[in-house]
Short mmCIF file of the C-alpha atoms (twelve columns), coordinates in Angstrom:
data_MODEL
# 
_entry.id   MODEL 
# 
loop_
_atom_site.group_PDB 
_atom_site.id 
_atom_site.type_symbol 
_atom_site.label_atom_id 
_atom_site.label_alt_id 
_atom_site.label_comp_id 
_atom_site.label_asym_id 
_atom_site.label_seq_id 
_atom_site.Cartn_x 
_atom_site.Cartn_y 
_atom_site.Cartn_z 
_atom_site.pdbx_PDB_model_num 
ATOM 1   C CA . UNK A 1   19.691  -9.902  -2.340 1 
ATOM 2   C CA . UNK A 2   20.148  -13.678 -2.544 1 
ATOM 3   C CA . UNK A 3   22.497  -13.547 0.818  1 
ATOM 4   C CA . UNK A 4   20.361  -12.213 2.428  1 
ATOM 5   C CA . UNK A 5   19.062  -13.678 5.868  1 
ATOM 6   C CA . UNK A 6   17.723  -12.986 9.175  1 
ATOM 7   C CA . UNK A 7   19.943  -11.726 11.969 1 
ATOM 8   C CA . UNK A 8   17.908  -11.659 15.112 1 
ATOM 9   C CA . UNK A 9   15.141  -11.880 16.465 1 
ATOM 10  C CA . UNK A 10  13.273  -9.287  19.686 1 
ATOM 11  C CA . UNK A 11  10.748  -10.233 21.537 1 
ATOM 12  C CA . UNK A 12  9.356   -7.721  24.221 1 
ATOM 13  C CA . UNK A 13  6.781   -9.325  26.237 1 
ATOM 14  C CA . UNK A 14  5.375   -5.851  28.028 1 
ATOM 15  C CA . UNK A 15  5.626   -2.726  25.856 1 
ATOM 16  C CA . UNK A 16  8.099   -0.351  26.564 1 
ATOM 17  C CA . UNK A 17  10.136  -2.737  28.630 1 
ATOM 18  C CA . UNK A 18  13.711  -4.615  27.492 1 
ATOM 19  C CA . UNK A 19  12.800  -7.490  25.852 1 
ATOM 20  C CA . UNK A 20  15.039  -11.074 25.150 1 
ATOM 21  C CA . UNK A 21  16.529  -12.007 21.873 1 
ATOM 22  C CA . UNK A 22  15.462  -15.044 21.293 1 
ATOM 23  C CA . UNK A 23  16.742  -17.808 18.148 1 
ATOM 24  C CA . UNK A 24  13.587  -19.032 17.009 1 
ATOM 25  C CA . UNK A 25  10.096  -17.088 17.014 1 
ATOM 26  C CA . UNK A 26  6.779   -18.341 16.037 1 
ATOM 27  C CA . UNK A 27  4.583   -16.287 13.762 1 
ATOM 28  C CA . UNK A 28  0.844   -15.564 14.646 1 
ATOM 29  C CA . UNK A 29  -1.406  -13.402 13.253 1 
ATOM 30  C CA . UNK A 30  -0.919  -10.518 15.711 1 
ATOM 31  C CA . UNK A 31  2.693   -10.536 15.554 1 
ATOM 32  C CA . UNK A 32  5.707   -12.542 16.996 1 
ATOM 33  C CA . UNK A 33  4.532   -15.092 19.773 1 
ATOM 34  C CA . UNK A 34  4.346   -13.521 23.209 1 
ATOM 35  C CA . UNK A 35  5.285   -10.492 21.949 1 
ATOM 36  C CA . UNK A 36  3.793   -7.200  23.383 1 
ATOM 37  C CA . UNK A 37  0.807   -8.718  25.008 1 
ATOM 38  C CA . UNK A 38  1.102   -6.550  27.939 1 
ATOM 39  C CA . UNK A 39  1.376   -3.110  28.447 1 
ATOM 40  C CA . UNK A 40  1.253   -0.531  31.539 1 
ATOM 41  C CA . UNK A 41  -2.076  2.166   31.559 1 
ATOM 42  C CA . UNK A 42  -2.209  4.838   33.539 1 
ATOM 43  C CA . UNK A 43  -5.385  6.297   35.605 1 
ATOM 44  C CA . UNK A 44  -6.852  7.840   32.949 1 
ATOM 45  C CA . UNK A 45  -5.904  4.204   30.774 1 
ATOM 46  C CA . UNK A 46  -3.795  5.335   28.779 1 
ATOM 47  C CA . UNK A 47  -0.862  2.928   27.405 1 
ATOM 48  C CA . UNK A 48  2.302   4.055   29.146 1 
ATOM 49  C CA . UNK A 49  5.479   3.832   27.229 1 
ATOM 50  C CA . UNK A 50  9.008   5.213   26.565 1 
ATOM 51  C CA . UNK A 51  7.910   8.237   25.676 1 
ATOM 52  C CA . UNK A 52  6.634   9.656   29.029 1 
ATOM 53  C CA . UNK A 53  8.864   7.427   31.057 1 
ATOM 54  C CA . UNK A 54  12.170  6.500   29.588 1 
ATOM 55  C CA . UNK A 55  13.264  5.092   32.528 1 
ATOM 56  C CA . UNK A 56  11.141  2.362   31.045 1 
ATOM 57  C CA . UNK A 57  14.465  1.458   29.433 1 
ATOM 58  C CA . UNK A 58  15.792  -0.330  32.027 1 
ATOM 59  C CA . UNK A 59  13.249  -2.397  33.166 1 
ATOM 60  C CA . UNK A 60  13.182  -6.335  31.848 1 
ATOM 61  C CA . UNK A 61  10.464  -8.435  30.917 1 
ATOM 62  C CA . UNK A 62  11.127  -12.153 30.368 1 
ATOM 63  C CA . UNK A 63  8.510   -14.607 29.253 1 
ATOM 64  C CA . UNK A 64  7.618   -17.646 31.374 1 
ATOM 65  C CA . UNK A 65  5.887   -20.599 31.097 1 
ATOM 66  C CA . UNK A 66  2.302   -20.458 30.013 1 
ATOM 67  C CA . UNK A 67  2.267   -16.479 28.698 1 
ATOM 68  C CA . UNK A 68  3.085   -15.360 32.150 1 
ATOM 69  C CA . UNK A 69  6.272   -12.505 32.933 1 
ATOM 70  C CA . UNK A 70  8.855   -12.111 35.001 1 
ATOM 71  C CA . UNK A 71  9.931   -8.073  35.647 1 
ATOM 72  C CA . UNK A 72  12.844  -6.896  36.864 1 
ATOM 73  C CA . UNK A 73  14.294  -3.511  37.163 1 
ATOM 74  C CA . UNK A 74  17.468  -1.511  39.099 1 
ATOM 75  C CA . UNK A 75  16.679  -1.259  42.700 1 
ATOM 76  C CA . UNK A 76  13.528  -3.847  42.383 1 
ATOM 77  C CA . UNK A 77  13.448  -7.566  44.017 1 
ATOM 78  C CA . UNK A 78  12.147  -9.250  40.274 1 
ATOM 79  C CA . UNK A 79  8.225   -10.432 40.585 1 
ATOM 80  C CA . UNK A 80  7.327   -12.970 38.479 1 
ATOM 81  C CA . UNK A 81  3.603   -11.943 37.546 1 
ATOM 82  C CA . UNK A 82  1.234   -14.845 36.226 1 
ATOM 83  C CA . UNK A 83  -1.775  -14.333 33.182 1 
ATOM 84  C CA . UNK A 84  -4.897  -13.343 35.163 1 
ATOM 85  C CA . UNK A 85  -7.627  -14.701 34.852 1 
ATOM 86  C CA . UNK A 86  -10.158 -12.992 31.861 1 
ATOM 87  C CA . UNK A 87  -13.004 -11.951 34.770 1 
ATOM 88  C CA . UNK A 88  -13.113 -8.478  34.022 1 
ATOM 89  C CA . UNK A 89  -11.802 -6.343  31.842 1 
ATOM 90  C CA . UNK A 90  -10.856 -2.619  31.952 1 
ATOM 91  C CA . UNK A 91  -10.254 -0.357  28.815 1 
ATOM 92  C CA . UNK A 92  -7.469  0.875   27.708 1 
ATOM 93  C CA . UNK A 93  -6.553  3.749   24.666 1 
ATOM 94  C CA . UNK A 94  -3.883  2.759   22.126 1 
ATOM 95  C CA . UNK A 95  -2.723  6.055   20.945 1 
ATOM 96  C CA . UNK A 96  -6.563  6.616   20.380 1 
ATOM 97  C CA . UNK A 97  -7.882  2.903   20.098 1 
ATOM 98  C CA . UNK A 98  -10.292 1.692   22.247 1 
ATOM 99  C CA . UNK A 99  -8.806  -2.205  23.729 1 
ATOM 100 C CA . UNK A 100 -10.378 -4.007  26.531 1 
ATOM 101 C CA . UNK A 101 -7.263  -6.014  28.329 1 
ATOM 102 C CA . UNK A 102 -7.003  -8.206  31.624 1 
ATOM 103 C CA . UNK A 103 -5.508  -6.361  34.432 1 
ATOM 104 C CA . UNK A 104 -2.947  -8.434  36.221 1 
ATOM 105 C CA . UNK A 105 -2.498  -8.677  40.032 1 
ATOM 106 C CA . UNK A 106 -2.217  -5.617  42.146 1 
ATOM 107 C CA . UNK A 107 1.521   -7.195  43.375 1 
ATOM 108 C CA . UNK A 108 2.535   -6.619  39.841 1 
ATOM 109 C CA . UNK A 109 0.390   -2.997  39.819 1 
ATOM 110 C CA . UNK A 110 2.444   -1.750  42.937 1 
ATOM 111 C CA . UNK A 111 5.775   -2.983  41.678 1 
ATOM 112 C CA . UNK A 112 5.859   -1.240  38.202 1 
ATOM 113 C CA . UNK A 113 4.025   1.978   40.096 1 
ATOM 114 C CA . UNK A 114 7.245   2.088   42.688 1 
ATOM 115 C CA . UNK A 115 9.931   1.219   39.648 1 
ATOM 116 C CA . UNK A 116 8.067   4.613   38.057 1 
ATOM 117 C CA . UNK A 117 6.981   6.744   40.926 1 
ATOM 118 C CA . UNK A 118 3.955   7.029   39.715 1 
ATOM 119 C CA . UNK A 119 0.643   5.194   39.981 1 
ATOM 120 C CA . UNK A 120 0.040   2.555   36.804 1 
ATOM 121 C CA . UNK A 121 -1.351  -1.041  35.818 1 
ATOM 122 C CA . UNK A 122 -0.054  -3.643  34.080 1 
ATOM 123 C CA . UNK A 123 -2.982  -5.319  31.683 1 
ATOM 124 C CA . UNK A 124 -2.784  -8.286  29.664 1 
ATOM 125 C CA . UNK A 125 -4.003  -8.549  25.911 1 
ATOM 126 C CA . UNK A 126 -6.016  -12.166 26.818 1 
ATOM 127 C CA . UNK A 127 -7.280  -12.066 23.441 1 
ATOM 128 C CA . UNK A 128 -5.117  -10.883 20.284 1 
ATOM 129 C CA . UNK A 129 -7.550  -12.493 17.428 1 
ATOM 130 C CA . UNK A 130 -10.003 -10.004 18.224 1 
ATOM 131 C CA . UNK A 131 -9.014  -6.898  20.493 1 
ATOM 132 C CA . UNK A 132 -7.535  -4.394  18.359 1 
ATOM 133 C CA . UNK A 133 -7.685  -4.603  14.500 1 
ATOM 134 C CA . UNK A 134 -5.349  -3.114  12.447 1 
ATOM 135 C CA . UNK A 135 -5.846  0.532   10.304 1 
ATOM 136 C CA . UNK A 136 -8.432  -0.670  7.692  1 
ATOM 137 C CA . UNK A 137 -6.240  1.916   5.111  1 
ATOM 138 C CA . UNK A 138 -3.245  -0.406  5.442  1 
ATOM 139 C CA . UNK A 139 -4.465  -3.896  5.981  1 
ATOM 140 C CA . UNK A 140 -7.422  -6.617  5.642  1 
ATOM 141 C CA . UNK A 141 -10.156 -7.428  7.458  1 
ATOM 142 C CA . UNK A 142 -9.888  -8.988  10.473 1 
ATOM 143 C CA . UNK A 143 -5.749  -8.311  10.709 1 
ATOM 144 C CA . UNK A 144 -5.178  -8.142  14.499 1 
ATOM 145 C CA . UNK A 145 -2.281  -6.362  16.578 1 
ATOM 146 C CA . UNK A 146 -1.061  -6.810  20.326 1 
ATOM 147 C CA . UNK A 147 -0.019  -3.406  22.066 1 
ATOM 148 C CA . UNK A 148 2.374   -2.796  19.400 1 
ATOM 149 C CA . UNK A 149 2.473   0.435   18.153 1 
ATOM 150 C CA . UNK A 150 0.628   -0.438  15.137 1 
ATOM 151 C CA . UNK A 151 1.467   -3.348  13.324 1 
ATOM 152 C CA . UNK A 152 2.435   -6.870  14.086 1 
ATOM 153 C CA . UNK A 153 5.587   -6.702  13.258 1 
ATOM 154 C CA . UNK A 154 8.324   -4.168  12.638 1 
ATOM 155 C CA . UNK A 155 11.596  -4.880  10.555 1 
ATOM 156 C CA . UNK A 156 14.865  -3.093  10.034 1 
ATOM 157 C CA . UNK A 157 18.173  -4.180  8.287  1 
ATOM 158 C CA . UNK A 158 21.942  -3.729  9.361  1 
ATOM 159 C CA . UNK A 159 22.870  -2.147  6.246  1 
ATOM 160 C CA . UNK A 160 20.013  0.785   6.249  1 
ATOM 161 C CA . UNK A 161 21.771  1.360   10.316 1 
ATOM 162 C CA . UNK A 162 25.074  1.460   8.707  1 
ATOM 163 C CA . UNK A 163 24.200  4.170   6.550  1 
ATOM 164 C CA . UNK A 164 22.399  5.733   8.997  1 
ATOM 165 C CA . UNK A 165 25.579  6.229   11.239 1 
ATOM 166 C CA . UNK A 166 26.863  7.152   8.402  1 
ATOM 167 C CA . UNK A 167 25.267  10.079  7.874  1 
ATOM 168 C CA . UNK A 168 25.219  10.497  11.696 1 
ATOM 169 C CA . UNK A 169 28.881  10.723  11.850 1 
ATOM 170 C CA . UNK A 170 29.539  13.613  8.900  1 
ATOM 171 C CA . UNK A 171 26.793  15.942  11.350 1 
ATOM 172 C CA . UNK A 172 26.577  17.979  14.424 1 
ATOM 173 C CA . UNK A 173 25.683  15.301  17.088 1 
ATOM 174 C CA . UNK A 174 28.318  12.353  15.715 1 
ATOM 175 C CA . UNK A 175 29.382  12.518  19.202 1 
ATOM 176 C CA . UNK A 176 25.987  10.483  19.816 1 
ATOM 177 C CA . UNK A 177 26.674  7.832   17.304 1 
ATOM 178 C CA . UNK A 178 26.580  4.712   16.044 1 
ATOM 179 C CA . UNK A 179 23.692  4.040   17.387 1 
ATOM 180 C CA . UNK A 180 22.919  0.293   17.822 1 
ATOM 181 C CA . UNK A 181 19.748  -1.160  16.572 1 
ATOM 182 C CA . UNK A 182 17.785  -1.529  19.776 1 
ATOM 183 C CA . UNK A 183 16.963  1.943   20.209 1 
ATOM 184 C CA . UNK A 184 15.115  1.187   17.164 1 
ATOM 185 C CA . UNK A 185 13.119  -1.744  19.271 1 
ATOM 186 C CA . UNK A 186 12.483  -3.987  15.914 1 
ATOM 187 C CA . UNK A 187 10.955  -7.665  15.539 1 
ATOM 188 C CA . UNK A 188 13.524  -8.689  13.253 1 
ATOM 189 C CA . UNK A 189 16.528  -7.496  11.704 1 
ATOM 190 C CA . UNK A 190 17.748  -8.523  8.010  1 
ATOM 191 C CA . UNK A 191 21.462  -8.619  7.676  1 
ATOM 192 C CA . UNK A 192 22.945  -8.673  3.669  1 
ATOM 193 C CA . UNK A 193 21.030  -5.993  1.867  1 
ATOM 194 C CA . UNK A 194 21.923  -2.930  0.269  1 
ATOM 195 C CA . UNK A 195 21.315  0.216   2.368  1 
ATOM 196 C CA . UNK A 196 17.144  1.290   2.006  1 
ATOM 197 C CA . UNK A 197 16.565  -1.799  0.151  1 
ATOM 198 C CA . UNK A 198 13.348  -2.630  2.349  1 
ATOM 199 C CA . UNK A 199 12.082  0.831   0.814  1 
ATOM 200 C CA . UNK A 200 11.625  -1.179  -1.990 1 
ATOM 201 C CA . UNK A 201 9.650   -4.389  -0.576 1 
ATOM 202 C CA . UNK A 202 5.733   -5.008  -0.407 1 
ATOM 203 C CA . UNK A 203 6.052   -8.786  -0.189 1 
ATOM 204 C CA . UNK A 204 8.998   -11.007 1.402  1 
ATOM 205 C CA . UNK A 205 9.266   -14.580 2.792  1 
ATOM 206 C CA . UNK A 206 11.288  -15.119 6.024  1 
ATOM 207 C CA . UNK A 207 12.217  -18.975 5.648  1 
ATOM 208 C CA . UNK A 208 8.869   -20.559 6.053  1 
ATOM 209 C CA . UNK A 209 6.828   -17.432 6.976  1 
ATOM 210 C CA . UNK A 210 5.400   -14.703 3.805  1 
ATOM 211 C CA . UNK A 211 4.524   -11.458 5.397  1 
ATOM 212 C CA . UNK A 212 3.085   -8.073  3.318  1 
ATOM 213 C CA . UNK A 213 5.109   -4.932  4.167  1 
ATOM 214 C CA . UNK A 214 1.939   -2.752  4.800  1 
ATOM 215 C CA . UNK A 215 3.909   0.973   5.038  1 
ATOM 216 C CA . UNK A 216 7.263   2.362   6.380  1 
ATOM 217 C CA . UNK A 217 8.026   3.221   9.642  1 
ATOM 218 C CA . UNK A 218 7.900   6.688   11.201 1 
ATOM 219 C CA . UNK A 219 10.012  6.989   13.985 1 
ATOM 220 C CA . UNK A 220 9.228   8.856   17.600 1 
ATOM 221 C CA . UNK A 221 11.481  10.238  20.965 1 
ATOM 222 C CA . UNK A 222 12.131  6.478   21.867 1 
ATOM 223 C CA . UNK A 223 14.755  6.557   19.494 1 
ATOM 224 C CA . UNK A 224 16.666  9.501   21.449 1 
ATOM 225 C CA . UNK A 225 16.183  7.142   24.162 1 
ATOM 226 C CA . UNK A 226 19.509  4.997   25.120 1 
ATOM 227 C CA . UNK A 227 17.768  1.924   26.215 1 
ATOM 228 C CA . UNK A 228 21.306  1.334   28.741 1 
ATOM 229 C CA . UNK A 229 20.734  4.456   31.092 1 
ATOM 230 C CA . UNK A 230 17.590  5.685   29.880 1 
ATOM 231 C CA . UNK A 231 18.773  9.298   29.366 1 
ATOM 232 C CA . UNK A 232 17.654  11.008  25.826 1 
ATOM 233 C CA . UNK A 233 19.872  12.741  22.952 1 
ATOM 234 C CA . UNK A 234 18.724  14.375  19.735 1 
ATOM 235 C CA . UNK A 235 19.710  11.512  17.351 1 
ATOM 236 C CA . UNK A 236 18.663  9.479   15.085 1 
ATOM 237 C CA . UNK A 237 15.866  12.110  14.928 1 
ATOM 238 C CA . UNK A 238 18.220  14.961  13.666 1 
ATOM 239 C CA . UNK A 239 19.450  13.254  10.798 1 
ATOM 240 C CA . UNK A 240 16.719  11.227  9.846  1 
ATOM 241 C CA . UNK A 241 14.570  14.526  9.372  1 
ATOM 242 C CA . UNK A 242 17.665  15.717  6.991  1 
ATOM 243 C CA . UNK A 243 17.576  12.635  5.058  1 
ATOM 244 C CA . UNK A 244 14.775  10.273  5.549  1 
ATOM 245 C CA . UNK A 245 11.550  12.952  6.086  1 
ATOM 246 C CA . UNK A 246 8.815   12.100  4.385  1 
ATOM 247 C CA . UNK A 247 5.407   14.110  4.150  1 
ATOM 248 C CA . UNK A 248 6.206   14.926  7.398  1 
ATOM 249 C CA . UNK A 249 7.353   11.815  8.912  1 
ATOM 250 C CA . UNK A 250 10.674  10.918  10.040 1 
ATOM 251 C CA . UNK A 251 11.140  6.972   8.113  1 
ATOM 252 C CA . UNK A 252 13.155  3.769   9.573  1 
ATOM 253 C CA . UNK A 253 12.101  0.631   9.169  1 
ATOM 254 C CA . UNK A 254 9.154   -1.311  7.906  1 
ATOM 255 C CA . UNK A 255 6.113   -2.789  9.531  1 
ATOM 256 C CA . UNK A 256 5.021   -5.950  9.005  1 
ATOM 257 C CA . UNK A 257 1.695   -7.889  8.424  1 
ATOM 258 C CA . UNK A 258 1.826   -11.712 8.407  1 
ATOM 259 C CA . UNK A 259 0.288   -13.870 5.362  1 
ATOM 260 C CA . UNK A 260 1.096   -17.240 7.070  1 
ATOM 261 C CA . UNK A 261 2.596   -18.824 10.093 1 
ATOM 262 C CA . UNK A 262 4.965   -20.774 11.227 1 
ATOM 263 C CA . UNK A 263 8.273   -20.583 13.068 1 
ATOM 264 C CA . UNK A 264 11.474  -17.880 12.223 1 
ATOM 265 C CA . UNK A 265 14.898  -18.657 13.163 1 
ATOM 266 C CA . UNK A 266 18.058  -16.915 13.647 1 
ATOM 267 C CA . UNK A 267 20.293  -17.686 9.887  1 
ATOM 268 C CA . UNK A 268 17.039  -17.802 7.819  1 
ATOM 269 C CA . UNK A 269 17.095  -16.515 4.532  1 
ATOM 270 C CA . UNK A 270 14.891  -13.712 3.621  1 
ATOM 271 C CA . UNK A 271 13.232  -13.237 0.124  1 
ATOM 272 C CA . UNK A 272 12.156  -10.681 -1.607 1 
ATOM 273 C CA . UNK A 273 9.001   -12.138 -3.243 1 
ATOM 274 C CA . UNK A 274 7.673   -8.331  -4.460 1 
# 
């Protein structure tokens, strides 16, 4: 694997949204910087995502200055939405997690709830090093996550996609394929591997930055989900459950836990240090 090297780099500011594709990233504990540090709730709090409301898909999230956003969305005048202030909190459930978070404005509350047709908040993560630890069976204590889905940071590789269409194309639904990576919403992507090789990893270096791979990835309906018109299929779930099931879980991908920090870029080589 010594060609190998990082490809890109996705940074989505509010879960569920688009994100940007930035060519350098820094690396903190919780995951990539400004990554997934806010989220929409629902009335009941909830974390809203791609999964009830694909039409998530085609709303934008851009980072600005200072850790605020700026959202935009077909139909929508963009709002450029600020950090509030940390005076009260409200909680929110994390597929079953407890996480106190910010909320933001009420402007930024009505726009998202119009975009959706359907009343939500936006909330802000104000404090990553200690909101929502990670699952004590896969990591240390005191790991931390954002509103990811579970881990700080998720990786796939070109090659494993490759053979993934691969296998797309020789089934019933090729009509669907090839797929491009972003319905698999990674951190980073590793280009110049063999196919499945990150099956294989538990420790790699990403130029400057070591980070454990804590457990595979098992995949969900936001994959269905084409992220340009928001409208759902049945692959990469079909084939993946023919080929890449495993007790029960449909696997693409690995999640990743930092060791150390520092900056990634675009062209960096990736090692496999175990």
């Amino acid at each position: 694997m010594g060609n190998a090297e990082l490809r890109s780099i996705h940074v989505h500011p509010v879960k569920a949204f688009r994100g940007v594709t930035p060519r350098e990233a820094a690396v903190e504990p919780w995951g990539l910087s400004g990554d997934r540090r806010w989220t929409l709730i629902d009335d009941g709090g909830k974390v809203v995502t791609q999964r009830e409301r694909p039409r998530l898909a085609l709303a934008a999230a851009e980072p600005m200055p200072g850790g605020g956003v700026r959202l935009s969305a077909p139909g929508r005048e963009p709002l450029a939405v600020a950090v509030p202030e940390p005076v009260t909190t409200v909680p929110v459930d994390v597929f079953g997690t407890k996480v106190d978070a910010v909320p933001a404005s009420g402007a930024a509350h009505d726009w998202c709830s119009s975009y959706l047709g359907a009343a939500v908040r936006l909330v802000h993560m104000d404090d990553p090093a200690g909101r929502r630890p990670l699952d004590p069976e896969y990591a240390l204590p005191g790991e931390t996550v954002s509103f990811a889905d579970g881990y700080p940071l998720l990786l796939t590789t070109t090659a494993s996609l490759d053979a993934l269409n691969s296998l797309m194309a020789g089934g019933d639904h090729a009509a669907e394929g090839p797929l491009p990576m972003n319905r698999f919403r990674p951190s980073v992507v590793v280009a110049g591997t063999e196919a499945w090789a990150e099956d294989h990893w538990s420790r790699i270096r990403i130029g400057e930055v070591v980070l454990r791979v804590a457990k595979p990835c098992a995949r969900c309906v936001v994959t269905t989900t084409d992220q340009d018109t928001g409208e759902r299929g049945r692959e990469p779930l079909r084939t993946l459950a023919r080929h890449r099931k495993t007790d029960g879980r449909l696997l693409f991908g690995q999640n990743l836990v930092p060791e150390s920090l520092g900056t990634i870029r675009v062209g960096d080589p990736v090692r496999v240090l175990r």
